[in-house]
Coordinates of N, CA and C in Angstrom, one line a residue:
Chain A
E1 N 52.3 131.2 89.5 CA 51.9 130.0 90.3 C 52.0 128.6 89.5
T2 N 52.6 127.7 89.9 CA 52.7 126.4 89.1 C 51.5 125.4 89.2
G3 N 50.7 125.7 90.2 CA 49.7 124.6 90.4 C 50.1 123.7 91.5
V4 N 51.3 123.7 92.1 CA 51.6 123.3 93.2 C 52.1 124.0 94.3
T5 N 51.5 124.3 95.4 CA 51.5 125.3 96.2 C 52.4 124.7 97.6
Q6 N 53.4 125.2 98.1 CA 53.9 124.7 99.2 C 53.9 125.7 100.4
T7 N 53.7 125.6 101.5 CA 53.7 126.4 102.7 C 54.3 125.5 103.9
P8 N 55.0 126.4 104.7 CA 55.4 127.9 104.6 C 56.4 127.8 103.5
R9 N 56.8 129.1 103.0 CA 57.8 129.2 102.2 C 59.3 129.1 103.0
H10 N 59.3 129.6 104.2 CA 60.5 129.6 105.0 C 60.1 129.2 106.3
L11 N 61.1 128.4 106.8 CA 60.7 127.9 108.3 C 62.1 127.7 108.9
V12 N 62.1 128.3 110.2 CA 63.4 128.1 111.1 C 62.8 127.2 112.5
M13 N 63.4 126.1 112.5 CA 63.1 125.1 113.7 C 64.1 124.9 114.6
G14 N 64.0 124.7 115.9 CA 65.1 124.1 116.7 C 65.1 122.6 116.5
M15 N 66.2 122.2 117.1 CA 66.4 120.6 116.9 C 65.4 119.7 117.8
T16 N 64.7 120.3 118.7 CA 63.9 119.7 119.4 C 62.3 120.0 119.1
N17 N 62.1 121.0 118.0 CA 60.8 121.3 117.6 C 60.2 120.0 116.8
K18 N 58.8 120.2 116.6 CA 57.9 119.5 115.7 C 57.2 120.4 114.7
K19 N 57.4 120.2 113.3 CA 56.9 121.1 112.5 C 56.3 120.2 111.5
S20 N 55.6 120.9 110.3 CA 55.1 120.1 109.3 C 55.1 121.1 108.1
L21 N 55.5 120.4 107.0 CA 55.4 121.1 105.7 C 54.3 120.6 104.8
K22 N 53.5 121.5 104.1 CA 52.4 121.3 103.7 C 52.5 121.4 102.0
C23 N 52.0 120.6 101.2 CA 52.1 120.7 99.7 C 50.5 120.5 99.3
E24 N 50.1 121.1 98.2 CA 48.8 121.1 97.9 C 49.0 121.4 96.2
Q25 N 48.1 120.7 95.6 CA 48.1 120.5 94.0 C 46.7 120.5 93.4
H26 N 46.5 121.4 92.6 CA 45.0 121.5 92.0 C 45.2 121.2 90.8
L27 N 45.9 120.4 90.3 CA 46.2 119.7 88.9 C 45.4 118.6 88.7
G28 N 44.9 117.8 89.5 CA 44.0 116.6 89.3 C 45.1 115.5 89.4
H29 N 46.1 115.7 89.6 CA 47.4 114.8 89.7 C 47.2 113.7 90.7
N30 N 47.8 112.4 90.6 CA 47.6 111.3 91.5 C 48.9 111.0 92.0
A31 N 50.0 111.4 91.5 CA 51.2 111.2 92.3 C 51.9 112.4 92.7
M32 N 52.4 112.1 94.0 CA 53.1 113.3 94.6 C 54.4 112.9 95.1
Y33 N 55.4 113.9 95.2 CA 56.8 113.5 95.6 C 57.4 114.6 96.4
W34 N 58.1 114.3 97.3 CA 59.2 115.1 98.1 C 60.5 115.0 97.8
Y35 N 61.3 116.2 97.4 CA 62.5 116.3 97.1 C 63.3 117.0 98.2
K36 N 64.6 116.8 98.4 CA 65.5 117.7 98.9 C 66.4 118.2 98.4
Q37 N 66.6 119.5 98.3 CA 67.7 120.3 97.6 C 68.7 121.0 98.5
S38 N 69.7 120.3 98.8 CA 71.1 121.0 99.5 C 71.9 121.6 98.5
A39 N 72.5 122.6 99.1 CA 73.7 123.3 98.4 C 74.6 122.5 97.8
K40 N 74.7 122.9 96.4 CA 75.9 122.1 95.7 C 75.7 120.7 95.7
K41 N 74.4 120.3 95.8 CA 74.2 118.7 95.6 C 72.9 118.7 94.8
P42 N 72.8 117.4 94.1 CA 71.7 117.2 93.5 C 70.6 117.0 94.1
L43 N 69.2 117.5 93.3 CA 68.1 117.1 94.0 C 68.1 115.6 94.3
E44 N 67.5 115.4 95.6 CA 67.5 114.2 96.1 C 65.9 113.6 96.4
L45 N 65.5 112.5 95.7 CA 64.1 112.2 95.8 C 64.1 111.6 97.3
M46 N 62.8 111.7 98.0 CA 62.8 111.5 99.4 C 61.8 110.3 99.4
F47 N 60.6 110.8 99.0 CA 59.3 109.8 99.0 C 58.5 110.1 97.9
V48 N 57.9 109.1 97.2 CA 56.7 108.9 96.3 C 55.6 108.5 96.8
Y49 N 54.4 109.3 96.4 CA 53.1 108.7 96.6 C 52.4 108.7 95.6
N50 N 51.7 107.4 95.2 CA 50.7 107.4 94.0 C 49.4 106.8 94.5
F51 N 48.6 107.7 94.3 CA 47.0 107.4 94.7 C 46.9 107.1 96.1
K52 N 47.8 108.2 96.9 CA 47.7 108.2 98.4 C 48.5 107.0 99.1
E53 N 49.2 106.0 98.3 CA 50.0 105.1 98.8 C 51.3 105.3 98.6
Q54 N 52.2 105.2 99.5 CA 53.7 105.3 99.5 C 54.2 104.4 98.8
T55 N 54.9 104.8 97.4 CA 55.5 103.6 96.6 C 57.0 103.6 96.7
E56 N 57.6 104.8 97.3 CA 58.9 104.7 97.4 C 59.6 105.5 98.8
N57 N 60.3 105.1 99.2 CA 61.2 105.8 100.4 C 62.5 105.6 100.5
N58 N 63.3 106.6 100.0 CA 64.5 106.5 99.5 C 65.9 106.6 100.6
S59 N 65.4 105.7 101.7 CA 66.3 105.4 103.0 C 66.4 106.9 103.6
V60 N 65.2 107.4 103.7 CA 64.9 108.6 104.3 C 65.1 108.5 106.2
P61 N 65.7 109.2 106.8 CA 65.7 108.9 108.1 C 64.4 109.2 108.8
S62 N 64.1 108.3 109.9 CA 62.8 108.5 110.4 C 62.4 109.8 111.0
R63 N 63.2 110.7 111.3 CA 62.9 112.2 111.6 C 61.9 112.9 110.7
F64 N 62.0 112.4 109.4 CA 61.2 113.0 108.3 C 59.9 111.9 108.1
S65 N 58.9 112.3 108.3 CA 57.6 111.4 108.3 C 56.6 111.9 107.3
P66 N 56.3 111.5 106.1 CA 55.5 111.9 105.0 C 53.9 111.3 105.5
E67 N 52.9 112.1 105.0 CA 51.6 111.8 105.1 C 50.9 112.3 103.9
C68 N 49.9 111.3 103.3 CA 49.3 111.8 102.0 C 47.9 111.4 102.4
P69 N 47.0 112.5 102.9 CA 45.6 112.0 103.1 C 44.5 112.0 101.9
N70 N 45.2 112.6 100.9 CA 44.4 112.6 99.7 C 45.5 112.7 98.5
S71 N 44.8 112.7 97.3 CA 45.9 112.8 96.2 C 46.0 114.3 95.9
S72 N 45.6 115.2 96.8 CA 45.7 116.5 96.6 C 46.7 117.2 97.5
H73 N 47.1 116.4 98.5 CA 47.5 116.9 99.7 C 48.8 116.1 100.3
L74 N 49.8 116.7 100.6 CA 51.1 116.0 100.9 C 51.8 116.6 102.0
F75 N 52.0 115.9 103.1 CA 52.7 116.7 104.3 C 54.0 115.9 104.5
L76 N 54.9 116.8 105.1 CA 56.3 116.3 105.6 C 56.5 116.6 107.1
H77 N 56.0 115.7 108.0 CA 56.2 116.1 109.5 C 57.7 115.9 109.9
L78 N 58.1 116.9 110.6 CA 59.6 117.1 110.9 C 59.9 116.9 112.4
H79 N 60.6 116.2 113.0 CA 60.8 116.3 114.4 C 62.4 115.9 114.7
T80 N 62.9 116.5 115.7 CA 64.3 116.2 116.1 C 65.2 116.3 114.8
L81 N 65.1 117.4 114.2 CA 65.9 117.5 113.0 C 67.3 117.9 113.6
Q82 N 68.2 117.7 112.4 CA 69.7 118.2 112.7 C 70.1 119.5 111.8
P83 N 71.0 120.1 112.1 CA 71.4 121.3 111.3 C 71.7 120.8 110.1
E84 N 72.4 119.7 109.4 CA 72.5 119.3 108.4 C 71.2 118.9 107.4
D85 N 70.1 118.9 108.2 CA 68.7 118.8 107.3 C 68.2 120.1 106.8
S86 N 69.2 121.2 107.1 CA 68.8 122.4 106.5 C 68.9 122.3 105.1
A87 N 67.9 122.7 104.3 CA 67.8 122.6 102.8 C 66.5 123.1 102.3
L88 N 66.2 123.1 100.9 CA 65.0 123.5 100.4 C 64.1 122.5 100.0
Y89 N 63.3 122.2 100.6 CA 62.3 120.9 100.4 C 61.4 121.1 99.3
L90 N 61.2 120.6 98.3 CA 60.6 120.6 97.3 C 59.4 119.8 97.0
C91 N 58.1 119.8 96.7 CA 57.0 119.0 96.4 C 57.0 119.1 94.9
A92 N 56.4 117.8 94.4 CA 56.2 117.8 93.0 C 54.8 116.8 92.9
S93 N 54.5 117.2 91.6 CA 53.1 116.1 91.4 C 53.2 115.6 89.9
S94 N 52.5 114.8 89.6 CA 52.4 114.1 88.3 C 51.1 113.4 88.0
Q95 N 50.7 113.3 86.8 CA 49.3 112.7 86.7 C 49.6 111.2 87.4
D96 N 50.6 110.5 87.1 CA 50.6 109.1 87.6 C 52.3 108.9 87.7
T97 N 52.6 107.7 88.4 CA 54.0 107.5 88.2 C 54.3 106.4 87.0
V98 N 53.4 106.2 86.3 CA 53.8 105.3 85.1 C 53.0 105.9 83.9
G99 N 54.1 105.9 82.8 CA 53.7 106.0 81.5 C 53.2 107.5 81.1
H100 N 54.0 108.3 81.6 CA 53.7 109.9 81.4 C 55.1 110.4 80.9
R101 N 55.0 111.6 80.6 CA 56.3 112.6 80.2 C 56.8 113.4 81.3
P102 N 57.9 114.0 81.1 CA 58.4 115.1 82.0 C 57.7 116.2 82.1
E103 N 57.0 116.5 80.9 CA 56.1 117.7 80.8 C 55.1 117.6 81.8
G104 N 54.6 116.4 82.2 CA 53.3 116.4 83.3 C 53.8 116.5 84.5
Y105 N 55.1 116.7 84.9 CA 55.7 116.7 86.1 C 55.9 118.3 86.6
T106 N 55.3 118.7 87.6 CA 55.1 120.0 88.1 C 56.0 120.1 89.5
F107 N 56.9 121.1 89.8 CA 57.3 121.4 90.9 C 56.8 122.7 91.9
G108 N 56.4 122.5 93.1 CA 56.3 123.6 93.7 C 57.5 124.6 94.2
S109 N 57.3 125.7 94.6 CA 58.5 126.7 95.0 C 59.2 126.3 96.1
G110 N 59.0 125.4 97.0 CA 59.7 124.9 97.9 C 59.4 125.5 99.2
T111 N 59.8 125.0 100.3 CA 60.1 125.4 101.8 C 61.5 125.4 102.0
R112 N 62.0 126.5 102.5 CA 63.1 126.9 102.7 C 63.4 126.7 104.3
L113 N 63.9 125.4 104.7 CA 64.0 125.0 106.0 C 65.4 125.2 106.7
T114 N 65.3 125.8 107.9 CA 66.5 126.1 108.5 C 66.7 125.5 109.9
V115 N 67.5 124.6 110.4 CA 67.7 124.1 111.6 C 68.7 124.6 112.5
V116 N 68.2 125.1 113.7 CA 69.1 125.7 114.5 C 69.3 125.0 115.7
Chain B
Q1 N 72.4 103.1 91.4 CA 72.0 104.5 91.2 C 73.0 105.1 89.9
Q2 N 72.1 105.6 89.0 CA 72.5 106.1 87.8 C 73.4 107.3 88.1
Q3 N 74.8 107.5 87.7 CA 75.6 108.7 87.8 C 75.2 109.6 86.8
V4 N 75.1 110.9 87.3 CA 75.0 111.9 86.3 C 75.9 112.9 86.5
K5 N 77.0 113.4 85.5 CA 77.9 114.4 85.9 C 77.8 115.4 85.0
Q6 N 77.5 116.6 85.8 CA 77.2 117.7 84.9 C 78.3 118.6 85.0
S7 N 78.5 119.5 84.1 CA 79.7 120.4 84.2 C 79.5 121.7 83.1
P8 N 79.9 122.7 83.4 CA 80.6 123.3 84.6 C 79.8 123.5 85.8
Q9 N 80.4 123.6 86.8 CA 79.5 123.9 87.9 C 79.1 125.5 87.9
S10 N 79.7 126.3 87.3 CA 79.2 127.8 87.1 C 79.8 128.1 85.8
L11 N 79.2 129.2 85.3 CA 79.5 129.5 83.9 C 78.9 130.9 83.9
I12 N 79.8 131.9 83.3 CA 79.5 133.2 83.2 C 79.7 133.6 81.6
V13 N 78.7 134.3 80.9 CA 78.6 134.5 79.6 C 78.2 135.9 79.5
Q14 N 78.7 136.5 78.4 CA 78.3 137.7 77.9 C 77.0 137.8 77.4
K15 N 76.2 138.9 77.4 CA 75.0 138.7 76.7 C 75.3 138.7 75.3
G16 N 74.5 137.8 74.6 CA 74.6 137.5 73.1 C 75.3 136.3 72.9
G17 N 76.2 135.7 73.8 CA 77.0 134.8 73.5 C 76.1 133.3 73.6
I18 N 76.9 132.3 73.6 CA 76.3 130.9 73.8 C 76.8 130.3 74.8
S19 N 75.8 129.7 75.6 CA 76.3 129.2 77.0 C 76.1 127.5 76.6
I20 N 76.8 126.8 77.1 CA 76.9 125.3 77.0 C 77.1 124.6 78.1
I21 N 76.3 123.9 78.6 CA 76.4 123.0 79.7 C 76.1 121.5 79.3
N22 N 77.2 120.6 79.9 CA 77.1 119.3 79.5 C 76.8 118.3 80.5
C23 N 76.5 117.1 80.3 CA 76.0 116.2 81.2 C 76.7 114.6 80.6
A24 N 77.2 113.8 81.5 CA 77.5 112.8 81.1 C 76.8 111.7 81.8
Y25 N 76.5 110.4 81.4 CA 75.8 109.5 82.0 C 76.1 108.0 81.6
E26 N 75.8 107.1 82.6 CA 76.3 105.7 82.6 C 75.5 104.7 81.5
N27 N 74.3 104.7 81.4 CA 73.6 104.1 80.6 C 72.3 104.7 80.2
T28 N 71.6 104.4 79.1 CA 70.4 104.9 78.5 C 69.2 104.6 79.0
A29 N 69.1 103.6 79.9 CA 67.9 103.0 80.5 C 66.8 104.0 80.9
F30 N 66.5 105.0 80.3 CA 65.7 106.1 80.6 C 65.1 106.7 79.5
D31 N 63.8 107.2 79.6 CA 63.2 107.3 78.5 C 63.5 108.9 78.0
Y32 N 63.7 110.0 78.7 CA 63.7 111.3 78.2 C 65.0 111.7 79.0
F33 N 65.7 112.7 78.5 CA 66.8 113.4 79.2 C 66.5 114.9 78.9
P34 N 65.8 115.3 80.1 CA 65.3 116.8 80.3 C 66.2 117.5 80.9
W35 N 66.1 118.8 80.7 CA 66.8 119.9 81.3 C 65.9 120.7 82.0
Y36 N 66.3 121.2 83.1 CA 65.3 122.0 84.0 C 66.0 123.5 84.2
Q37 N 65.2 124.4 84.4 CA 65.9 125.6 84.7 C 65.2 126.1 86.1
Q38 N 66.0 126.5 86.9 CA 65.4 127.0 88.3 C 65.9 128.4 88.7
F39 N 65.0 129.3 88.9 CA 65.4 130.5 89.4 C 65.3 130.8 91.0
P40 N 66.0 131.6 91.6 CA 66.2 131.6 93.1 C 64.4 131.7 93.5
G41 N 64.5 131.0 94.6 CA 63.0 131.0 95.4 C 61.9 130.3 94.6
K42 N 62.3 129.6 93.5 CA 61.4 128.9 92.7 C 61.7 127.3 92.7
G43 N 60.8 126.4 92.3 CA 61.0 125.1 92.1 C 61.8 124.9 90.6
P44 N 62.3 123.7 90.2 CA 62.8 123.6 89.0 C 61.6 123.6 88.0
A45 N 61.7 124.1 86.7 CA 60.8 124.2 85.8 C 61.3 123.5 84.6
L46 N 60.6 122.6 83.7 CA 61.1 121.8 82.6 C 61.5 123.0 81.5
L47 N 62.6 122.9 81.0 CA 63.1 123.7 79.8 C 62.8 123.0 78.3
I48 N 63.3 121.8 78.5 CA 63.2 121.2 77.2 C 63.9 119.7 77.5
A49 N 63.1 118.6 76.6 CA 63.5 117.5 76.8 C 63.6 116.9 75.7
I50 N 64.6 115.6 75.6 CA 64.8 114.9 74.4 C 64.8 113.5 74.5
R51 N 64.4 112.6 73.8 CA 64.7 111.2 73.9 C 65.7 110.5 73.3
P52 N 66.1 109.5 73.7 CA 67.7 108.9 73.3 C 67.8 108.7 71.8
D53 N 66.5 108.3 71.1 CA 66.6 108.0 69.8 C 66.6 109.2 69.1
V54 N 66.9 110.4 69.6 CA 66.9 111.6 68.9 C 68.4 112.3 69.0
S55 N 69.0 113.0 68.1 CA 70.3 113.5 68.4 C 70.4 114.8 68.6
E56 N 69.1 115.4 68.3 CA 69.2 117.0 68.6 C 67.7 117.5 68.6
K57 N 67.4 118.4 69.4 CA 66.0 119.0 69.5 C 66.1 120.4 69.9
K58 N 65.5 121.3 69.2 CA 65.7 122.7 69.4 C 64.3 123.3 69.5
E59 N 64.3 124.2 70.7 CA 63.2 125.0 71.1 C 63.7 126.7 71.2
G60 N 63.2 127.3 70.3 CA 63.8 128.7 70.6 C 65.3 128.8 70.4
R61 N 65.6 129.4 71.3 CA 67.1 129.6 71.6 C 67.8 128.5 72.4
F62 N 66.8 127.5 72.8 CA 67.5 126.3 73.6 C 67.6 125.1 72.6
T63 N 68.8 124.4 72.7 CA 69.0 123.3 71.8 C 69.7 122.3 72.8
I64 N 69.0 121.1 72.7 CA 69.8 119.8 73.3 C 70.3 119.0 72.1
S65 N 71.7 118.5 72.3 CA 72.4 117.7 71.5 C 72.6 116.4 72.3
F66 N 72.4 115.5 71.6 CA 72.5 113.9 72.4 C 73.5 113.3 71.7
N67 N 74.6 112.7 72.2 CA 75.5 112.1 71.6 C 75.7 110.7 72.4
K68 N 74.7 109.5 71.9 CA 74.7 108.4 72.4 C 76.1 107.6 72.7
S69 N 76.9 107.8 71.3 CA 78.1 107.1 71.4 C 79.2 107.4 72.6
A70 N 79.1 108.8 73.0 CA 79.9 109.5 74.0 C 79.3 109.5 75.1
K71 N 77.9 108.9 75.3 CA 77.2 108.9 76.5 C 77.2 110.6 77.1
Q72 N 76.9 111.3 76.4 CA 76.7 112.7 76.8 C 75.7 113.4 76.2
F73 N 75.0 114.4 76.7 CA 74.0 115.4 76.3 C 74.2 116.7 76.7
S74 N 74.0 117.7 75.8 CA 74.4 119.1 76.3 C 73.2 119.8 75.9
L75 N 73.3 121.1 76.8 CA 72.3 122.2 76.4 C 73.0 123.4 76.1
H76 N 72.6 124.0 74.8 CA 72.9 125.3 74.2 C 72.2 126.2 74.4
I77 N 72.6 127.4 75.0 CA 71.5 128.8 74.8 C 72.2 129.5 73.9
M78 N 71.4 129.8 72.9 CA 72.0 130.8 71.8 C 71.6 132.1 72.2
D79 N 72.4 133.2 71.8 CA 72.0 134.4 72.0 C 71.6 134.4 73.5
S80 N 72.3 134.4 74.3 CA 72.2 134.3 75.8 C 71.8 135.6 76.4
Q81 N 70.8 135.6 77.1 CA 70.3 137.0 77.8 C 70.4 137.1 79.4
P82 N 70.3 138.2 79.9 CA 70.5 138.3 81.3 C 69.4 137.6 82.0
G83 N 68.3 137.7 81.5 CA 67.0 136.6 81.9 C 67.4 135.2 82.1
D84 N 68.4 134.7 81.3 CA 68.6 133.4 81.3 C 69.6 133.0 82.7
S85 N 69.9 133.9 83.3 CA 70.7 133.7 84.6 C 69.7 133.0 85.6
A86 N 70.3 131.7 85.7 CA 69.6 130.8 86.5 C 70.5 129.4 86.8
T87 N 69.9 128.6 87.6 CA 70.6 127.2 87.8 C 69.9 126.2 86.8
Y88 N 70.8 125.4 86.2 CA 70.2 124.4 85.2 C 70.8 123.2 85.6
F89 N 69.5 122.2 85.5 CA 70.0 121.2 85.8 C 69.5 119.9 84.7
C90 N 70.5 119.0 84.3 CA 70.2 118.0 83.4 C 69.7 116.7 84.5
A91 N 68.8 115.9 83.7 CA 68.1 114.8 84.4 C 68.0 113.7 83.5
F92 N 67.7 112.5 84.3 CA 67.0 111.5 83.6 C 65.7 111.2 84.0
F93 N 64.7 110.7 83.1 CA 63.3 110.4 83.4 C 63.0 109.2 83.1
S94 N 62.4 108.4 83.9 CA 61.7 107.2 83.4 C 60.2 107.2 83.3
G95 N 59.7 107.0 82.2 CA 58.2 106.9 82.1 C 57.5 105.8 82.9
N96 N 58.3 104.8 83.0 CA 57.6 103.6 83.8 C 57.6 103.9 85.1
T97 N 58.6 104.6 85.7 CA 58.5 104.8 87.4 C 58.2 106.3 87.7
G98 N 58.2 107.3 86.6 CA 58.0 108.7 86.9 C 59.4 109.1 87.5
K99 N 60.3 108.3 87.9 CA 61.3 109.0 88.4 C 62.4 109.8 87.8
L100 N 62.8 110.7 88.5 CA 63.6 111.8 88.0 C 64.9 111.8 88.8
I101 N 66.3 111.7 88.1 CA 67.4 111.8 88.6 C 68.1 112.8 88.1
F102 N 68.6 113.9 89.0 CA 69.1 115.3 88.6 C 70.8 115.1 88.5
G103 N 71.2 116.0 87.8 CA 72.7 116.3 88.0 C 72.9 117.3 88.9
Q104 N 74.2 117.8 89.2 CA 74.6 118.6 90.4 C 74.2 119.8 90.0
G105 N 73.8 120.4 88.8 CA 73.5 121.8 88.4 C 74.7 122.6 88.0
T106 N 74.2 123.6 87.4 CA 75.2 124.7 86.7 C 74.6 126.2 86.8
T107 N 75.3 126.9 87.6 CA 74.7 128.3 87.8 C 75.2 129.2 86.5
L108 N 74.3 129.7 85.8 CA 74.6 130.5 84.7 C 74.4 131.8 85.1
Q109 N 75.5 132.8 84.7 CA 75.2 134.2 84.9 C 75.5 134.8 83.7
V110 N 74.5 135.6 82.8 CA 74.7 136.3 81.7 C 75.0 137.8 81.9
K111 N 76.0 138.3 81.7 CA 76.3 139.7 81.9 C 75.8 140.6 80.8
P112 N 75.3 141.6 81.1 CA 74.7 142.8 80.2 C 75.9 143.1 79.4

């Protein structure tokens, strides 16, 4: 276990469903990230939170809604998704977004999402 | 958006052989050039990272070579083992923003 826990590990949802992905870190980090990993494409940064504040949104469709209630928890709320949203969603955390090294960046194991 | 071109897309190597994966980039406005290893069902894990002012870094069987003039950096895995079979990503890392930009990935299979 890397210290970043994601649940559920697998999720199948219909296009009209509403579901949420959860990420939790026990590393004392202050920055948390959502990435999307699709087949044969680079990992895409979706959102960045630093000290609970959203600092980056990479033009992500509004059907993805992040929430960061505290520095240890990050959620991704999903609604009216499309089949092309099927992917591995990865959460990561780091001490901060400024002045650190890649060694301090930790990924979770991801949630495999399938939209049917 | 910084472009990262990673090659090859897939690689098959015999046990004991050398695996070589390459990445080309556009500029060096990043602080580190890391390589990540990802096993099925797991998130990427940092393997080794190099700063742009260093030409080579070695950690065990893994070596990064950085060619600034050619705007390329590569990962060499010496004495490749079946346990090295995974997907490898090159990346750029900014210490100022904490931003990671990944290459497309290379799937490595090491045959026994």
